[in-house]
JSON list of C-alpha atoms in Angstrom, two decimals:
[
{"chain": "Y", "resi": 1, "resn": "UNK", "atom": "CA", "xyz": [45.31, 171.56, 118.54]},
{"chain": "Y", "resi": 2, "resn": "UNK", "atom": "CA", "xyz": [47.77, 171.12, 121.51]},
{"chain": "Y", "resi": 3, "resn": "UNK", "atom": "CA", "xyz": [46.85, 173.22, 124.56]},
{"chain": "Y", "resi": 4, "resn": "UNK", "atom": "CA", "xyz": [48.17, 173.98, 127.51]},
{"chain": "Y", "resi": 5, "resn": "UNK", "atom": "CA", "xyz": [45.90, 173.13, 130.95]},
{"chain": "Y", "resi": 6, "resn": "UNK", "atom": "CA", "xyz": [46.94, 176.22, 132.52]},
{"chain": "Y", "resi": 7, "resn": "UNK", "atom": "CA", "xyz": [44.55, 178.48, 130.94]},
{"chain": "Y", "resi": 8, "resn": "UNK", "atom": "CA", "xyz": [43.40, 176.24, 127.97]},
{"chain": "Y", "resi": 9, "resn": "UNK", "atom": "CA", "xyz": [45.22, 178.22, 125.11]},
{"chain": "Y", "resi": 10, "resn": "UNK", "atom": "CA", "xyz": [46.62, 177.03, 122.01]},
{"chain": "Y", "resi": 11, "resn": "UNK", "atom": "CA", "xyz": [50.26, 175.97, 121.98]},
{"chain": "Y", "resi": 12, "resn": "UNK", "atom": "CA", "xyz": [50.79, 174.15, 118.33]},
{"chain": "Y", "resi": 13, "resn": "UNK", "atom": "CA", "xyz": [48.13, 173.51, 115.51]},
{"chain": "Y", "resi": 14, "resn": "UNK", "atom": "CA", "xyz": [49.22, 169.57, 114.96]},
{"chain": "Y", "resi": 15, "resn": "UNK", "atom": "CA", "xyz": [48.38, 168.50, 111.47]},
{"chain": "Y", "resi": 16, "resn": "UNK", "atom": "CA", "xyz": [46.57, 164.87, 110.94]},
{"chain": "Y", "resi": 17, "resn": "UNK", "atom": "CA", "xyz": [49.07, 162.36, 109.52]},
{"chain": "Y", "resi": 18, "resn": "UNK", "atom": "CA", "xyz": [47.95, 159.64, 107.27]},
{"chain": "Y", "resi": 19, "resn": "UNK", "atom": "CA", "xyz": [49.55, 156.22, 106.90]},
{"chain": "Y", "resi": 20, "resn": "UNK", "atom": "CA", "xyz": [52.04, 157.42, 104.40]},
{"chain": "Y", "resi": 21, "resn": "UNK", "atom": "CA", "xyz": [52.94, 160.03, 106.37]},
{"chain": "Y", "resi": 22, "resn": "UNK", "atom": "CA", "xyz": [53.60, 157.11, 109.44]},
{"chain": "Y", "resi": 23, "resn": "UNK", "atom": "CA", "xyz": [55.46, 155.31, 106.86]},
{"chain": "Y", "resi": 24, "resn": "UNK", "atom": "CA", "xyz": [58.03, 158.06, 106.10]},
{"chain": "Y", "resi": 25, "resn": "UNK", "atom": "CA", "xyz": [58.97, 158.45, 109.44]},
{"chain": "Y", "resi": 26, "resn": "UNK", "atom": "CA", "xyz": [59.64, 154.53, 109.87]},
{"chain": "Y", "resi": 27, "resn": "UNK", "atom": "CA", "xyz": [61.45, 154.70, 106.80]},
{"chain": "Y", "resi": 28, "resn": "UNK", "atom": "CA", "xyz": [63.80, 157.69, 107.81]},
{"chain": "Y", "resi": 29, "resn": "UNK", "atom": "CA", "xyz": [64.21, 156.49, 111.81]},
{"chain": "Y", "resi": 30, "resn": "UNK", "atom": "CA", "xyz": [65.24, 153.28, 109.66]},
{"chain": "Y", "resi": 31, "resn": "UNK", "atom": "CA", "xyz": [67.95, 155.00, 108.10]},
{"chain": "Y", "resi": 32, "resn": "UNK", "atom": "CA", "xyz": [68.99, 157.44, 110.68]},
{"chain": "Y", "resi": 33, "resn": "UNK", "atom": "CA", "xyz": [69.54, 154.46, 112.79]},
{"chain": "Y", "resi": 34, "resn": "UNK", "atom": "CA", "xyz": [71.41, 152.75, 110.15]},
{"chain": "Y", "resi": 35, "resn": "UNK", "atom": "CA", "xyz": [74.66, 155.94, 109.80]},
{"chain": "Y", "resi": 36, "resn": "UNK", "atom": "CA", "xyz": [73.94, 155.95, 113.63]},
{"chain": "Y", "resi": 37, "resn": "UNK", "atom": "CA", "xyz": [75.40, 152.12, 113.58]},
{"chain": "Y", "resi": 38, "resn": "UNK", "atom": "CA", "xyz": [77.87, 153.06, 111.77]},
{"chain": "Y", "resi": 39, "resn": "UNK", "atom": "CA", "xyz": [79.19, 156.20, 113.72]},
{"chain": "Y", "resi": 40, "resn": "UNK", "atom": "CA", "xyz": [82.24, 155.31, 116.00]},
{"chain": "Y", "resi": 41, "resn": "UNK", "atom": "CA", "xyz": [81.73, 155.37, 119.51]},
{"chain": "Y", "resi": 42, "resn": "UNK", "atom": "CA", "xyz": [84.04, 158.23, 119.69]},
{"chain": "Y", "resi": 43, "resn": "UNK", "atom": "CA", "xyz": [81.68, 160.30, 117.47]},
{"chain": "Y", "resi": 44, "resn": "UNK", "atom": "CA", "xyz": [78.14, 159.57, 118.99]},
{"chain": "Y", "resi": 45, "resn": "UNK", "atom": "CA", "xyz": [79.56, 160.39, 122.59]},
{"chain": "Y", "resi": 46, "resn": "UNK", "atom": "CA", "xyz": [80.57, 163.68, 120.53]},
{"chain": "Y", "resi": 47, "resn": "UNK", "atom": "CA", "xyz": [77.57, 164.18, 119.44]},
{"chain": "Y", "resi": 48, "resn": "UNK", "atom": "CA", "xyz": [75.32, 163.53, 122.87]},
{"chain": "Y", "resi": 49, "resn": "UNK", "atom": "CA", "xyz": [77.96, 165.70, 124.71]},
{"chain": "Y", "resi": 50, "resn": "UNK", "atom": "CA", "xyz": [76.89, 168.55, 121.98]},
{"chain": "Y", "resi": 51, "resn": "UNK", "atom": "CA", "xyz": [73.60, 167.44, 122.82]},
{"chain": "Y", "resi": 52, "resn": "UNK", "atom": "CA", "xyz": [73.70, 168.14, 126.18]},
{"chain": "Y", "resi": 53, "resn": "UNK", "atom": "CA", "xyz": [75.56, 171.44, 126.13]},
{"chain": "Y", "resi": 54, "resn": "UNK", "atom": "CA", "xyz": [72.67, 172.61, 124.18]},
{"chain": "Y", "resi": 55, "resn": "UNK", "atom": "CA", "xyz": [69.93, 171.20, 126.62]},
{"chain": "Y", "resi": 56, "resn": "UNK", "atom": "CA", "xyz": [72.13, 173.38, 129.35]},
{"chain": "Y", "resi": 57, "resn": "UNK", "atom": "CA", "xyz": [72.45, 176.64, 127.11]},
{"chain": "Y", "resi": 58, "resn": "UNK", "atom": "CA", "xyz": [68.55, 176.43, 126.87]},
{"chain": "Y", "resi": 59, "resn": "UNK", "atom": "CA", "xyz": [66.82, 174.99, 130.33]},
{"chain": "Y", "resi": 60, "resn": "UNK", "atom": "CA", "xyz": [65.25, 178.38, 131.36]},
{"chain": "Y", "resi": 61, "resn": "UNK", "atom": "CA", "xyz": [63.33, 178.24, 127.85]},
{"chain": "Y", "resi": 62, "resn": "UNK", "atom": "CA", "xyz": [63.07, 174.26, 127.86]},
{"chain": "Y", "resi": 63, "resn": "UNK", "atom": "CA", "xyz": [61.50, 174.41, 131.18]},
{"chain": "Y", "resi": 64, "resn": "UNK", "atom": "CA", "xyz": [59.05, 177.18, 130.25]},
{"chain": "Y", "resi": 65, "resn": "UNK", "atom": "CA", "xyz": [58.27, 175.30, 127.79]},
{"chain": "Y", "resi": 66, "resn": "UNK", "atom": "CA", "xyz": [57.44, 171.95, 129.58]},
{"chain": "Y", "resi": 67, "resn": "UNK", "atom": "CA", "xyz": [55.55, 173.93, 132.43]},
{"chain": "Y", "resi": 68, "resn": "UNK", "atom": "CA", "xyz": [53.24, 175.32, 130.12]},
{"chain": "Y", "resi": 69, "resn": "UNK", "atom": "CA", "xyz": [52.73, 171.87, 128.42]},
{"chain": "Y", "resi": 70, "resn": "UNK", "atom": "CA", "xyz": [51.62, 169.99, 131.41]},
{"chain": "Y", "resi": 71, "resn": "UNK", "atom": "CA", "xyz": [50.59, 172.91, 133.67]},
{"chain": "Y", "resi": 72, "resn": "UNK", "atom": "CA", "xyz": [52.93, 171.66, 136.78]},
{"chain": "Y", "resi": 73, "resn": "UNK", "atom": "CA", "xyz": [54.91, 174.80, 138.66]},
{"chain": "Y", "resi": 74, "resn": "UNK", "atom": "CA", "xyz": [57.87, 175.94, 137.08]},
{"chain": "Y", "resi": 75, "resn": "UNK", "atom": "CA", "xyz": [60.41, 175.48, 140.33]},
{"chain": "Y", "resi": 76, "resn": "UNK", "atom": "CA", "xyz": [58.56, 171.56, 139.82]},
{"chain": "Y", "resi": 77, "resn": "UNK", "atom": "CA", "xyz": [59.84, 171.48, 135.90]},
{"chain": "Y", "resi": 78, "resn": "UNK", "atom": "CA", "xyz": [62.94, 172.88, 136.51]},
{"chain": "Y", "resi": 79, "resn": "UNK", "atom": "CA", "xyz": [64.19, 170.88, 139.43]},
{"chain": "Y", "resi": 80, "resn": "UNK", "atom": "CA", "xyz": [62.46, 167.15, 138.42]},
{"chain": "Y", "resi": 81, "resn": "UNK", "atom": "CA", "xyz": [61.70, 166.90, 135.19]},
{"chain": "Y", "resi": 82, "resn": "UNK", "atom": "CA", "xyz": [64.59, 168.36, 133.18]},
{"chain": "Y", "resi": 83, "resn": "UNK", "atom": "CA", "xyz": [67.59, 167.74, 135.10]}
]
């Protein structure tokens, strides 16, 4: 379990993973990486701009979020961590 250090409740149930389970993610960052390569530049700045947009859209909730994951002040998480 994953809790938060503001009042010690439970944020996520995080399942155990087992060596095959590590091995499946190597092999699939392996091969994400791999069409990553082979993405034009044009395309992966694409791509990160969409990425960013969306980080934008959602800061109120990402910093939320955060705050409650490490317990600092929200104003803290909003204005240094996630800019």
């Amino acid at each position: 379990e994953d809790t938060t250090p503001i009042d010690g409740s439970v944020l996520a149930k995080i399942s155990q993973s087992n060596e095959k389970d590590v091995d499946l993610a190597v092999k699939a960052a392996w091969k994400a990486a791999e069409t990553w390569n082979k993405t034009s530049v044009t395309e992966r700045s694409n791509i990160l701009l969409k990425i960013a947009d969306r980080i934008e859209e959602n800061i109120d909730m990402l910093a939320k979020i955060e705050t409650w994951g490490n317990g600092k002040p929200i104003r803290e998480t909003s204005l240094v961590d996630l800019p």
